[in-house]
Amino acid sequence: RRCRRRLDIYMALFTCLATLLACVSARLAIEGRVERQPIFRRLRGGSEEADAPPPPRVMFVCRANSCRSQMAHGLFNKLTDGSSGASCGFRASELNPHAVAVMAEIGIDISEHTSNAIAEYDPSAFDAIICVCGCAAEVPGEWKVGHFEDWSLDDPPELDPGDRSVYRRVRDELKERIEALAKRLHVAGCGLGLGPLRGGQAAAAGGVRDEVKEYYGKVLQKSADLQTNACCTAVELPQEVKAAIGKVHPEVVSKYYGCGLCVPEALSGLSVLDLGCGSGRDCYVLAQLVGESGSVVGVDMTDEQLSTARQHVAWHADAFGYARPNTDFKQGYIEDLKGIGLGDETFDVVVSNCVVNLSPDKAAVLREAFRVLKAGGEMYFSDVYADRRVPPHLRDDPLLYGECLGGALYWNDFLALAKAAGFADPRLVEDAPITVANPALEEKLRGIRFYSATYRLFKLPGRLEADCEDYGQAVVYKGTLPGRAAAFDLDSHHHIE
């Protein structure tokens, strides 16, 4: 009888639970039907277009609000087919007649614009603030809380007040940047919907590569243009590396974007390949460490970055005291090194600094690195990783991707890809948490932790195992590496004395 009583109680509880679940399901179904009929469309009989959010409000800031900011204001309104752009300056001024004229040439009338002072506006009324004259340091702090960019464009009146060709060049550069800005705000999932783009400008960048090229070639002009600190090296540099950086041309250094240090030990006389070399800073550092008898090849796909790297080749050879340059720069994709003529087992070391995360095919990058390495060589590289898989809507955000966050690999996915490529024992050298330092993006990325990490992957087929086993063996360091007489750190958990 006691068992029967317990069974009856359990059945009663189960019935109550089932009834409760049925009620909840019915309620959710009703709410689901309501959600599919937004209230403002039900009341007004509106169309789907009524649901679309308005274009973003963008403020273009300059010193005098007479030329560049006024042209940007007109271009953005034309692009979004509306009046969501605005402009202001630190002081009001007269509208520049040459700016009015060159805008009229492309069918945009800004003659009715007025020049306004920044004090007249509330920054919270705008979704994005764009400083067009390189005066970000002068912009009040409250204007830089949300989406803020500094474009640093030339000032036509300062270059040549009466030469309209200068105004046209700046106008056309503004047009390119505003098209890129429009795509970033639209795709980023910030709730900013852009209206129809005109004149064929609606064509999307043809995939991840084009978006990365655009971001690193046109949007970013210097390291300070980055919107987060993900692509910034925070590690303490060895003295010899600091000295080497001091000999690199200032323009090359100013366009450096990296998240770590990719300089292994004992490089003298070796051949090194830098994947995603950008402006060439790391290549020129490595060129000093490999010496005149060694060689460094940099690969990048971005025209603007490669142009900076190539124009200083002879300058660096002379600065290093070399009879001829030991650096070479090739344009191509790091997923297809064979396509730019890099053969099998060509390099002793492959390095990369915060670039693999930007690739749409990371497995191909690792396979190609393994292919071009000589037996016994290593891939020594820094990159950004996440503590979980980045969701698709964040992964597809061009701004987050360009900032090295959207494409960050989940730790365990990277380890699996590295082993599949042939690197049997990936070794973590060092890692550190990344603080995004951008409140708007931090909110968007809430719950995901990012890390800057350096790995070394050795090409030793059949001679490495993934697990460390201790059978009582010992390794003694002979102190032969320059600058490391007492001990050598193989990785984060192998300190050899």
CSV table of C-alpha atoms in Angstrom, one decimal:
chain,number,residue,atom,x,y,z
A,1,ARG,CA,0.0,0.0,0.0
A,2,ARG,CA,2.9,2.3,0.8
A,3,CYS,CA,4.4,1.8,-2.7
A,4,ARG,CA,1.0,2.3,-4.3
A,5,ARG,CA,0.5,5.6,-2.4
A,6,ARG,CA,3.9,6.8,-3.6
A,7,LEU,CA,3.1,5.9,-7.1
A,8,ASP,CA,-0.2,7.9,-6.9
A,9,ILE,CA,1.7,10.9,-5.6
A,10,TYR,CA,4.2,10.7,-8.4
A,11,MET,CA,1.5,10.4,-11.0
A,12,ALA,CA,-0.3,13.4,-9.6
A,13,LEU,CA,2.8,15.5,-9.7
A,14,PHE,CA,3.6,14.4,-13.3
A,15,THR,CA,0.0,15.4,-14.4
A,16,CYS,CA,0.4,18.8,-12.8
A,17,LEU,CA,3.8,19.3,-14.5
A,18,ALA,CA,2.4,18.3,-17.8
A,19,THR,CA,-0.5,20.7,-17.5
A,20,LEU,CA,1.8,23.5,-16.5
A,21,LEU,CA,4.0,22.8,-19.6
A,22,ALA,CA,1.0,22.8,-21.8
A,23,CYS,CA,-0.1,26.2,-20.5
A,24,VAL,CA,3.4,27.7,-21.0
A,25,SER,CA,3.6,26.3,-24.5
A,26,ALA,CA,0.2,27.7,-25.4
A,27,ARG,CA,1.2,31.1,-24.0
A,28,LEU,CA,4.4,31.1,-26.0
A,29,ALA,CA,2.5,30.2,-29.1
A,30,ILE,CA,0.1,33.1,-28.6
A,31,GLU,CA,3.0,35.5,-28.0
A,32,GLY,CA,4.9,34.1,-31.0
A,33,ARG,CA,1.9,34.9,-33.2
A,34,VAL,CA,1.7,38.4,-31.8
A,35,GLU,CA,5.5,38.9,-32.2
A,36,ARG,CA,5.1,38.2,-35.9
A,37,GLN,CA,2.7,41.2,-36.2
A,38,PRO,CA,4.7,44.2,-34.8
A,39,ILE,CA,2.3,46.6,-33.0
A,40,PHE,CA,3.1,49.6,-35.1
A,41,ARG,CA,2.3,47.7,-38.3
A,42,ARG,CA,-0.9,46.3,-36.8
A,43,LEU,CA,-2.1,49.7,-35.8
A,44,ARG,CA,-1.0,51.6,-38.8
A,45,GLY,CA,-1.4,48.9,-41.4
A,46,GLY,CA,2.3,49.6,-42.4
A,47,SER,CA,4.4,47.5,-44.7
A,48,GLU,CA,7.6,45.6,-43.9
A,49,GLU,CA,9.5,48.7,-44.8
A,50,ALA,CA,7.9,50.4,-41.8
A,51,ASP,CA,9.9,48.0,-39.6
A,52,ALA,CA,13.3,49.1,-40.9
A,53,PRO,CA,15.3,51.2,-38.5
A,54,PRO,CA,16.2,54.7,-39.8
A,55,PRO,CA,19.6,55.4,-41.3
A,56,PRO,CA,22.3,56.1,-38.7
A,57,ARG,CA,22.9,59.7,-37.6
A,58,VAL,CA,26.5,60.5,-38.4
A,59,MET,CA,28.3,63.7,-37.5
A,60,PHE,CA,31.4,64.7,-39.4
A,61,VAL,CA,33.7,67.0,-37.4
A,62,CYS,CA,36.5,69.3,-38.6
A,63,ARG,CA,38.2,72.4,-37.3
A,64,ALA,CA,36.3,75.1,-39.2
A,65,ASN,CA,33.4,73.2,-40.8
A,66,SER,CA,34.0,74.9,-44.2
A,67,CYS,CA,35.3,72.2,-46.6
A,68,ARG,CA,36.1,68.5,-45.7
A,69,SER,CA,33.3,68.0,-43.2
A,70,GLN,CA,30.8,69.8,-45.4
A,71,MET,CA,31.7,67.5,-48.4
A,72,ALA,CA,31.5,64.5,-46.1
A,73,HIS,CA,28.1,65.6,-44.9
A,74,GLY,CA,26.8,66.0,-48.4
A,75,LEU,CA,28.2,62.7,-49.6
A,76,PHE,CA,26.7,60.7,-46.7
A,77,ASN,CA,23.3,62.2,-47.2
A,78,LYS,CA,23.4,61.4,-50.9
A,79,LEU,CA,24.6,57.9,-50.1
A,80,THR,CA,21.8,57.1,-47.7
A,81,ASP,CA,19.2,58.9,-49.8
A,82,GLY,CA,18.3,61.0,-46.8
A,83,SER,CA,19.4,63.7,-44.3
A,84,SER,CA,21.0,61.6,-41.6
A,85,GLY,CA,24.4,63.2,-41.9
A,86,ALA,CA,25.5,66.4,-40.2
A,87,SER,CA,28.7,68.4,-39.8
A,88,CYS,CA,30.3,70.9,-37.4
A,89,GLY,CA,33.6,72.4,-36.5
A,90,PHE,CA,35.4,73.6,-33.4
A,91,ARG,CA,34.3,77.0,-34.7
A,92,ALA,CA,31.9,78.1,-37.4
A,93,SER,CA,33.2,79.5,-40.7
A,94,GLU,CA,32.3,80.4,-44.2
A,95,LEU,CA,31.4,77.6,-46.6
A,96,ASN,CA,34.3,77.1,-49.0
A,97,PRO,CA,33.2,77.9,-52.6
A,98,HIS,CA,35.6,75.5,-54.2
A,99,ALA,CA,34.1,72.6,-52.0
A,100,VAL,CA,30.7,73.7,-53.2
A,101,ALA,CA,31.8,73.7,-56.8
A,102,VAL,CA,33.5,70.2,-56.9
A,103,MET,CA,30.5,68.7,-55.1
A,104,ALA,CA,28.2,70.2,-57.7
A,105,GLU,CA,30.3,68.5,-60.4
A,106,ILE,CA,29.0,65.1,-59.1
A,107,GLY,CA,25.4,66.3,-58.6
A,108,ILE,CA,25.5,67.1,-54.9
A,109,ASP,CA,24.4,70.5,-53.8
A,110,ILE,CA,25.8,71.7,-50.5
A,111,SER,CA,25.3,75.4,-51.2
A,112,GLU,CA,22.5,75.6,-48.7
A,113,HIS,CA,24.6,74.1,-45.9
A,114,THR,CA,25.5,76.3,-43.0
A,115,SER,CA,28.7,76.2,-40.9
A,116,ASN,CA,28.1,75.2,-37.3
A,117,ALA,CA,30.1,75.0,-34.1
A,118,ILE,CA,30.4,71.7,-32.2
A,119,ALA,CA,29.0,73.4,-29.0
A,120,GLU,CA,25.6,73.6,-30.7
A,121,TYR,CA,25.1,69.8,-30.7
A,122,ASP,CA,24.6,66.9,-28.3
A,123,PRO,CA,26.9,64.0,-29.1
A,124,SER,CA,24.3,61.4,-27.8
A,125,ALA,CA,22.1,62.3,-30.8
A,126,PHE,CA,24.5,60.6,-33.2
A,127,ASP,CA,25.3,57.0,-33.9
A,128,ALA,CA,28.8,57.6,-35.2
A,129,ILE,CA,31.3,60.5,-35.0
A,130,ILE,CA,33.8,60.9,-37.7
A,131,CYS,CA,36.7,63.4,-37.4
A,132,VAL,CA,37.9,64.2,-40.9
A,133,CYS,CA,41.0,66.4,-40.2
A,134,GLY,CA,43.2,64.4,-37.9
A,135,CYS,CA,42.2,66.5,-34.9
A,136,ALA,CA,41.0,63.7,-32.7
A,137,ALA,CA,43.0,64.9,-29.7
A,138,GLU,CA,41.0,68.2,-29.8
A,139,VAL,CA,37.6,66.5,-29.9
A,140,PRO,CA,35.9,66.6,-26.5
A,141,GLY,CA,35.9,63.3,-24.6
A,142,GLU,CA,32.2,62.9,-24.5
A,143,TRP,CA,32.2,62.8,-28.4
A,144,LYS,CA,34.4,59.8,-28.4
A,145,VAL,CA,32.4,57.4,-26.2
A,146,GLY,CA,30.6,55.5,-29.0
A,147,HIS,CA,31.6,54.8,-32.6
A,148,PHE,CA,34.4,57.3,-33.3
A,149,GLU,CA,36.9,57.4,-36.2
A,150,ASP,CA,39.7,59.8,-37.1
A,151,TRP,CA,40.4,59.9,-40.9
A,152,SER,CA,43.2,62.5,-41.1
A,153,LEU,CA,42.5,63.8,-44.6
A,154,ASP,CA,44.5,66.5,-46.3
A,155,ASP,CA,43.2,70.1,-46.1
A,156,PRO,CA,42.7,71.5,-49.6
A,157,PRO,CA,42.9,75.2,-48.7
A,158,GLU,CA,46.2,74.5,-46.9
A,159,LEU,CA,47.7,72.6,-49.8
A,160,ASP,CA,46.6,75.0,-52.6
A,161,PRO,CA,43.6,77.3,-51.9
A,162,GLY,CA,42.7,77.8,-55.6
A,163,ASP,CA,43.5,74.4,-57.1
A,164,ARG,CA,40.3,72.5,-57.5
A,165,SER,CA,42.1,69.3,-58.4
A,166,VAL,CA,43.1,69.1,-54.8
A,167,TYR,CA,39.5,69.5,-53.7
A,168,ARG,CA,38.5,66.7,-56.2
A,169,ARG,CA,41.1,64.3,-54.8
A,170,VAL,CA,39.9,64.9,-51.2
A,171,ARG,CA,36.3,64.6,-52.3
A,172,ASP,CA,36.9,61.3,-54.0
A,173,GLU,CA,38.8,59.9,-51.0
A,174,LEU,CA,35.9,61.0,-48.8
A,175,LYS,CA,33.5,59.1,-51.1
A,176,GLU,CA,35.5,55.9,-50.8
A,177,ARG,CA,35.8,56.2,-47.0
A,178,ILE,CA,32.1,57.0,-46.6
A,179,GLU,CA,31.1,54.0,-48.8
A,180,ALA,CA,33.2,51.8,-46.5
A,181,LEU,CA,31.7,53.4,-43.4
A,182,ALA,CA,28.2,52.8,-44.7
A,183,LYS,CA,29.0,49.1,-45.2
A,184,ARG,CA,30.5,48.8,-41.7
A,185,LEU,CA,27.5,50.4,-40.0
A,186,HIS,CA,25.1,48.3,-42.1
A,187,VAL,CA,26.6,44.9,-41.7
A,188,ALA,CA,27.8,45.2,-38.1
A,189,GLY,CA,24.4,44.4,-36.6
A,190,CYS,CA,24.4,47.6,-34.6
A,191,GLY,CA,20.7,48.2,-35.4
A,192,LEU,CA,21.7,50.8,-38.0
A,193,GLY,CA,20.0,50.1,-41.3
A,194,LEU,CA,21.2,52.1,-44.3
A,195,GLY,CA,18.9,53.3,-47.0
A,196,PRO,CA,19.5,52.4,-50.7
A,197,LEU,CA,23.0,53.1,-51.9
A,198,ARG,CA,23.2,55.0,-55.2
A,199,GLY,CA,25.2,54.8,-58.4
A,200,GLY,CA,26.2,51.1,-58.0
A,201,GLN,CA,27.7,51.8,-54.6
A,202,ALA,CA,25.5,49.1,-53.1
A,203,ALA,CA,27.8,46.3,-54.3
A,204,ALA,CA,29.2,44.5,-51.3
A,205,ALA,CA,33.0,44.0,-50.9
A,206,GLY,CA,33.3,40.5,-52.5
A,207,GLY,CA,34.0,38.5,-49.4
A,208,VAL,CA,36.2,38.5,-46.3
A,209,ARG,CA,39.4,39.3,-48.3
A,210,ASP,CA,38.0,42.4,-49.9
A,211,GLU,CA,36.7,43.6,-46.5
A,212,VAL,CA,40.1,43.1,-44.9
A,213,LYS,CA,41.9,44.8,-47.8
A,214,GLU,CA,39.6,47.7,-47.5
A,215,TYR,CA,40.0,48.0,-43.7
A,216,TYR,CA,43.8,47.7,-43.7
A,217,GLY,CA,44.3,49.6,-47.0
A,218,LYS,CA,41.9,52.5,-46.8
A,219,VAL,CA,40.2,52.7,-43.4
A,220,LEU,CA,43.3,52.4,-41.3
A,221,GLN,CA,46.0,54.9,-42.0
A,222,LYS,CA,48.0,54.5,-38.9
A,223,SER,CA,48.0,52.3,-35.7
A,224,ALA,CA,46.0,55.0,-33.8
A,225,ASP,CA,43.1,54.4,-36.2
A,226,LEU,CA,42.3,51.0,-34.6
A,227,GLN,CA,39.0,50.9,-32.8
A,228,THR,CA,40.2,48.3,-30.2
A,229,ASN,CA,43.5,47.3,-28.6
A,230,ALA,CA,43.3,43.7,-30.0
A,231,CYS,CA,45.9,44.4,-32.6
A,232,CYS,CA,48.3,46.0,-30.2
A,233,THR,CA,51.5,44.4,-28.8
A,234,ALA,CA,51.4,44.4,-25.0
A,235,VAL,CA,54.4,42.1,-24.4
A,236,GLU,CA,57.7,43.3,-23.1
A,237,LEU,CA,60.2,43.3,-26.0
A,238,PRO,CA,63.7,41.9,-25.6
A,239,GLN,CA,66.4,44.5,-25.7
A,240,GLU,CA,67.8,43.4,-29.1
A,241,VAL,CA,64.3,43.6,-30.6
A,242,LYS,CA,63.8,47.1,-29.2
A,243,ALA,CA,67.1,48.2,-30.7
A,244,ALA,CA,66.1,46.6,-34.1
A,245,ILE,CA,62.7,48.4,-34.1
A,246,GLY,CA,64.6,51.7,-33.4
A,247,LYS,CA,66.3,51.3,-36.8
A,248,VAL,CA,63.0,50.8,-38.8
A,249,HIS,CA,61.7,53.7,-40.8
A,250,PRO,CA,59.1,55.8,-38.9
A,251,GLU,CA,56.4,55.4,-41.6
A,252,VAL,CA,56.7,51.6,-41.5
A,253,VAL,CA,56.4,51.6,-37.7
A,254,SER,CA,53.4,54.0,-37.7
A,255,LYS,CA,51.4,51.5,-39.8
A,256,TYR,CA,52.2,48.4,-37.7
A,257,TYR,CA,49.3,46.3,-36.5
A,258,GLY,CA,50.1,43.3,-34.3
A,259,CYS,CA,49.1,41.4,-31.2
A,260,GLY,CA,52.4,39.9,-30.0
A,261,LEU,CA,56.0,39.2,-30.7
A,262,CYS,CA,56.9,36.7,-33.5
A,263,VAL,CA,60.7,36.7,-33.1
A,264,PRO,CA,62.1,33.3,-32.1
A,265,GLU,CA,65.7,32.8,-31.0
A,266,ALA,CA,68.8,32.0,-33.0
A,267,LEU,CA,67.8,33.4,-36.4
A,268,SER,CA,71.3,34.3,-37.8
A,269,GLY,CA,71.7,33.2,-41.4
A,270,LEU,CA,68.2,31.7,-41.7
A,271,SER,CA,65.5,32.2,-44.3
A,272,VAL,CA,62.2,33.6,-42.8
A,273,LEU,CA,58.8,34.0,-44.3
A,274,ASP,CA,56.4,36.6,-42.8
A,275,LEU,CA,52.7,35.8,-43.5
A,276,GLY,CA,50.6,39.0,-43.7
A,277,CYS,CA,53.6,41.3,-43.4
A,278,GLY,CA,51.6,44.5,-43.8
A,279,SER,CA,53.9,47.6,-43.9
A,280,GLY,CA,56.9,45.4,-43.2
A,281,ARG,CA,57.8,46.3,-39.6
A,282,ASP,CA,58.5,42.8,-38.5
A,283,CYS,CA,60.3,41.9,-41.7
A,284,TYR,CA,62.7,44.8,-41.2
A,285,VAL,CA,63.3,43.7,-37.6
A,286,LEU,CA,63.9,40.1,-38.7
A,287,ALA,CA,66.2,41.3,-41.5
A,288,GLN,CA,68.5,42.6,-38.8
A,289,LEU,CA,68.4,39.5,-36.7
A,290,VAL,CA,69.0,37.0,-39.6
A,291,GLY,CA,71.9,39.2,-40.7
A,292,GLU,CA,73.1,39.9,-44.2
A,293,SER,CA,73.6,36.2,-45.0
A,294,GLY,CA,69.9,35.5,-44.1
A,295,SER,CA,66.8,36.5,-46.0
A,296,VAL,CA,63.2,37.6,-45.2
A,297,VAL,CA,60.2,37.4,-47.5
A,298,GLY,CA,57.0,39.2,-46.6
A,299,VAL,CA,53.6,38.2,-48.1
A,300,ASP,CA,50.5,40.5,-48.0
A,301,MET,CA,47.5,41.1,-50.2
A,302,THR,CA,46.9,44.8,-49.5
A,303,ASP,CA,48.3,47.2,-52.1
A,304,GLU,CA,48.6,50.1,-49.7
A,305,GLN,CA,50.5,48.2,-47.1
A,306,LEU,CA,52.9,46.6,-49.6
A,307,SER,CA,53.5,50.0,-51.1
A,308,THR,CA,54.8,51.3,-47.8
A,309,ALA,CA,56.9,48.2,-47.2
A,310,ARG,CA,58.5,48.2,-50.7
A,311,GLN,CA,59.3,51.9,-50.9
A,312,HIS,CA,61.7,51.6,-48.0
A,313,VAL,CA,63.7,48.4,-49.0
A,314,ALA,CA,66.8,50.3,-50.1
A,315,TRP,CA,66.6,52.7,-47.2
A,316,HIS,CA,66.7,49.8,-44.7
A,317,ALA,CA,69.6,48.0,-46.4
A,318,ASP,CA,71.6,51.2,-46.2
A,319,ALA,CA,70.6,51.7,-42.6
A,320,PHE,CA,71.6,48.2,-41.7
A,321,GLY,CA,75.0,48.5,-43.5
A,322,TYR,CA,74.2,45.7,-46.0
A,323,ALA,CA,75.7,45.7,-49.5
A,324,ARG,CA,72.3,44.6,-50.9
A,325,PRO,CA,68.8,44.2,-49.4
A,326,ASN,CA,67.9,40.9,-47.7
A,327,THR,CA,64.2,41.5,-47.8
A,328,ASP,CA,61.6,40.9,-50.5
A,329,PHE,CA,57.9,41.5,-50.6
A,330,LYS,CA,55.3,39.5,-52.5
A,331,GLN,CA,51.7,40.2,-53.1
A,332,GLY,CA,49.4,37.3,-52.7
A,333,TYR,CA,47.2,35.2,-50.4
A,334,ILE,CA,48.6,33.4,-47.4
A,335,GLU,CA,46.2,30.5,-48.1
A,336,ASP,CA,47.9,30.0,-51.5
A,337,LEU,CA,51.7,30.5,-51.2
A,338,LYS,CA,52.3,28.2,-54.2
A,339,GLY,CA,50.3,30.7,-56.3
A,340,ILE,CA,53.1,33.3,-55.8
A,341,GLY,CA,55.9,30.9,-56.5
A,342,LEU,CA,57.0,29.8,-53.0
A,343,GLY,CA,58.2,26.2,-53.2
A,344,ASP,CA,58.2,23.2,-50.9
A,345,GLU,CA,60.6,23.2,-47.9
A,346,THR,CA,62.0,26.7,-48.7
A,347,PHE,CA,62.1,28.4,-45.3
A,348,ASP,CA,63.6,27.7,-42.0
A,349,VAL,CA,61.1,29.8,-40.1
A,350,VAL,CA,57.5,31.1,-40.8
A,351,VAL,CA,56.3,33.9,-38.7
A,352,SER,CA,53.0,35.8,-38.5
A,353,ASN,CA,51.7,38.6,-36.3
A,354,CYS,CA,47.9,38.8,-35.7
A,355,VAL,CA,47.0,37.8,-39.3
A,356,VAL,CA,45.8,34.2,-39.3
A,357,ASN,CA,42.6,35.3,-37.7
A,358,LEU,CA,41.9,37.5,-40.7
A,359,SER,CA,42.0,34.6,-43.1
A,360,PRO,CA,38.8,33.0,-44.4
A,361,ASP,CA,40.5,29.6,-44.6
A,362,LYS,CA,42.8,29.1,-41.6
A,363,ALA,CA,43.3,25.4,-42.3
A,364,ALA,CA,44.8,26.3,-45.7
A,365,VAL,CA,47.2,28.8,-44.1
A,366,LEU,CA,48.5,26.2,-41.7
A,367,ARG,CA,48.8,23.6,-44.5
A,368,GLU,CA,50.8,26.0,-46.6
A,369,ALA,CA,53.0,27.0,-43.8
A,370,PHE,CA,53.8,23.3,-43.2
A,371,ARG,CA,54.5,22.8,-46.9
A,372,VAL,CA,57.0,25.7,-47.3
A,373,LEU,CA,58.9,24.9,-44.1
A,374,LYS,CA,62.0,22.8,-44.2
A,375,ALA,CA,62.1,19.7,-42.0
A,376,GLY,CA,63.0,20.8,-38.5
A,377,GLY,CA,61.7,24.3,-39.2
A,378,GLU,CA,59.0,26.0,-37.2
A,379,MET,CA,56.1,28.3,-37.5
A,380,TYR,CA,56.4,30.9,-34.7
A,381,PHE,CA,53.4,33.3,-34.6
A,382,SER,CA,51.1,35.5,-32.5
A,383,ASP,CA,47.4,35.7,-33.0
A,384,VAL,CA,44.0,36.3,-31.3
A,385,TYR,CA,42.0,33.4,-29.8
A,386,ALA,CA,38.6,33.1,-28.1
A,387,ASP,CA,37.5,31.0,-25.2
A,388,ARG,CA,34.5,29.8,-27.3
A,389,ARG,CA,33.4,29.8,-30.9
A,390,VAL,CA,32.5,33.3,-32.1
A,391,PRO,CA,28.8,33.4,-33.2
A,392,PRO,CA,28.1,33.9,-36.9
A,393,HIS,CA,26.5,37.4,-36.5
A,394,LEU,CA,29.7,38.6,-34.8
A,395,ARG,CA,32.0,36.7,-37.1
A,396,ASP,CA,30.4,38.4,-40.1
A,397,ASP,CA,30.8,41.9,-38.6
A,398,PRO,CA,33.4,43.7,-40.8
A,399,LEU,CA,34.5,46.0,-38.0
A,400,LEU,CA,35.0,43.1,-35.6
A,401,TYR,CA,36.7,41.1,-38.3
A,402,GLY,CA,39.1,43.9,-39.2
A,403,GLU,CA,39.9,44.4,-35.5
A,404,CYS,CA,41.0,40.8,-35.3
A,405,LEU,CA,38.1,39.7,-33.0
A,406,GLY,CA,35.4,38.4,-35.4
A,407,GLY,CA,37.8,35.8,-37.0
A,408,ALA,CA,39.4,34.7,-33.7
A,409,LEU,CA,39.7,30.9,-33.4
A,410,TYR,CA,38.4,29.0,-30.5
A,411,TRP,CA,41.5,27.5,-28.7
A,412,ASN,CA,40.5,23.9,-29.2
A,413,ASP,CA,39.6,24.4,-32.9
A,414,PHE,CA,43.0,25.9,-33.5
A,415,LEU,CA,44.8,22.9,-31.9
A,416,ALA,CA,42.8,20.5,-34.0
A,417,LEU,CA,43.6,22.4,-37.2
A,418,ALA,CA,47.3,22.6,-36.4
A,419,LYS,CA,47.6,18.9,-35.8
A,420,ALA,CA,45.6,18.2,-39.0
A,421,ALA,CA,48.1,20.3,-41.0
A,422,GLY,CA,51.0,18.2,-39.7
A,423,PHE,CA,52.1,20.1,-36.6
A,424,ALA,CA,51.7,17.3,-34.1
A,425,ASP,CA,52.7,19.2,-30.9
A,426,PRO,CA,51.5,22.9,-30.8
A,427,ARG,CA,53.4,24.6,-28.0
A,428,LEU,CA,52.0,27.7,-26.3
A,429,VAL,CA,54.8,30.2,-25.7
A,430,GLU,CA,52.8,33.0,-23.9
A,431,ASP,CA,49.3,34.3,-23.7
A,432,ALA,CA,47.5,37.4,-22.2
A,433,PRO,CA,43.9,38.5,-22.0
A,434,ILE,CA,42.8,41.2,-24.4
A,435,THR,CA,40.7,44.1,-23.1
A,436,VAL,CA,38.8,45.5,-26.0
A,437,ALA,CA,38.7,49.0,-24.6
A,438,ASN,CA,35.8,50.1,-26.7
A,439,PRO,CA,32.5,50.2,-24.7
A,440,ALA,CA,30.2,49.7,-27.7
A,441,LEU,CA,32.1,46.7,-28.9
A,442,GLU,CA,32.5,45.3,-25.4
A,443,GLU,CA,28.8,45.3,-25.0
A,444,LYS,CA,28.4,43.5,-28.4
A,445,LEU,CA,31.0,40.9,-27.4
A,446,ARG,CA,29.7,40.3,-23.9
A,447,GLY,CA,30.4,36.8,-22.7
A,448,ILE,CA,33.4,36.1,-25.0
A,449,ARG,CA,36.9,36.4,-23.7
A,450,PHE,CA,39.7,37.0,-26.1
A,451,TYR,CA,43.5,36.3,-25.7
A,452,SER,CA,46.6,37.3,-27.5
A,453,ALA,CA,48.8,34.2,-27.7
A,454,THR,CA,52.1,33.1,-29.3
A,455,TYR,CA,52.5,29.5,-30.5
A,456,ARG,CA,55.4,27.6,-31.9
A,457,LEU,CA,54.7,24.7,-34.3
A,458,PHE,CA,57.6,22.5,-35.3
A,459,LYS,CA,57.8,20.5,-38.5
A,460,LEU,CA,59.2,17.2,-37.3
A,461,PRO,CA,57.0,14.5,-38.9
A,462,GLY,CA,56.8,11.3,-36.9
A,463,ARG,CA,59.1,12.6,-34.2
A,464,LEU,CA,56.7,14.5,-31.9
A,465,GLU,CA,53.8,13.6,-29.6
A,466,ALA,CA,51.2,15.8,-28.2
A,467,ASP,CA,51.6,14.7,-24.6
A,468,CYS,CA,54.5,15.3,-22.3
A,469,GLU,CA,55.7,12.1,-20.5
A,470,ASP,CA,58.1,12.0,-17.6
A,471,TYR,CA,60.3,8.9,-17.4
A,472,GLY,CA,62.9,10.7,-15.2
A,473,GLN,CA,64.9,12.1,-18.2
A,474,ALA,CA,66.6,15.5,-17.9
A,475,VAL,CA,67.6,18.2,-20.3
A,476,VAL,CA,70.5,20.5,-19.6
A,477,TYR,CA,70.9,23.8,-21.4
A,478,LYS,CA,74.4,24.7,-22.6
A,479,GLY,CA,73.9,28.4,-22.6
A,480,THR,CA,74.7,28.9,-26.3
A,481,LEU,CA,71.9,31.3,-27.3
A,482,PRO,CA,72.8,35.0,-27.4
A,483,GLY,CA,71.4,36.9,-24.5
A,484,ARG,CA,70.3,33.8,-22.7
A,485,ALA,CA,73.3,32.5,-20.9
A,486,ALA,CA,71.5,31.0,-17.9
A,487,ALA,CA,68.3,29.5,-19.2
A,488,PHE,CA,66.1,29.0,-22.2
A,489,ASP,CA,62.3,29.0,-22.3
A,490,LEU,CA,61.1,26.6,-24.9
A,491,ASP,CA,57.5,27.4,-24.2
A,492,SER,CA,55.2,28.5,-21.3
A,493,HIS,CA,55.9,25.4,-19.3
A,494,HIS,CA,59.4,24.3,-20.3
A,495,HIS,CA,62.1,26.5,-18.6
A,496,ILE,CA,65.4,24.8,-19.3
A,497,GLU,CA,68.5,25.6,-17.3
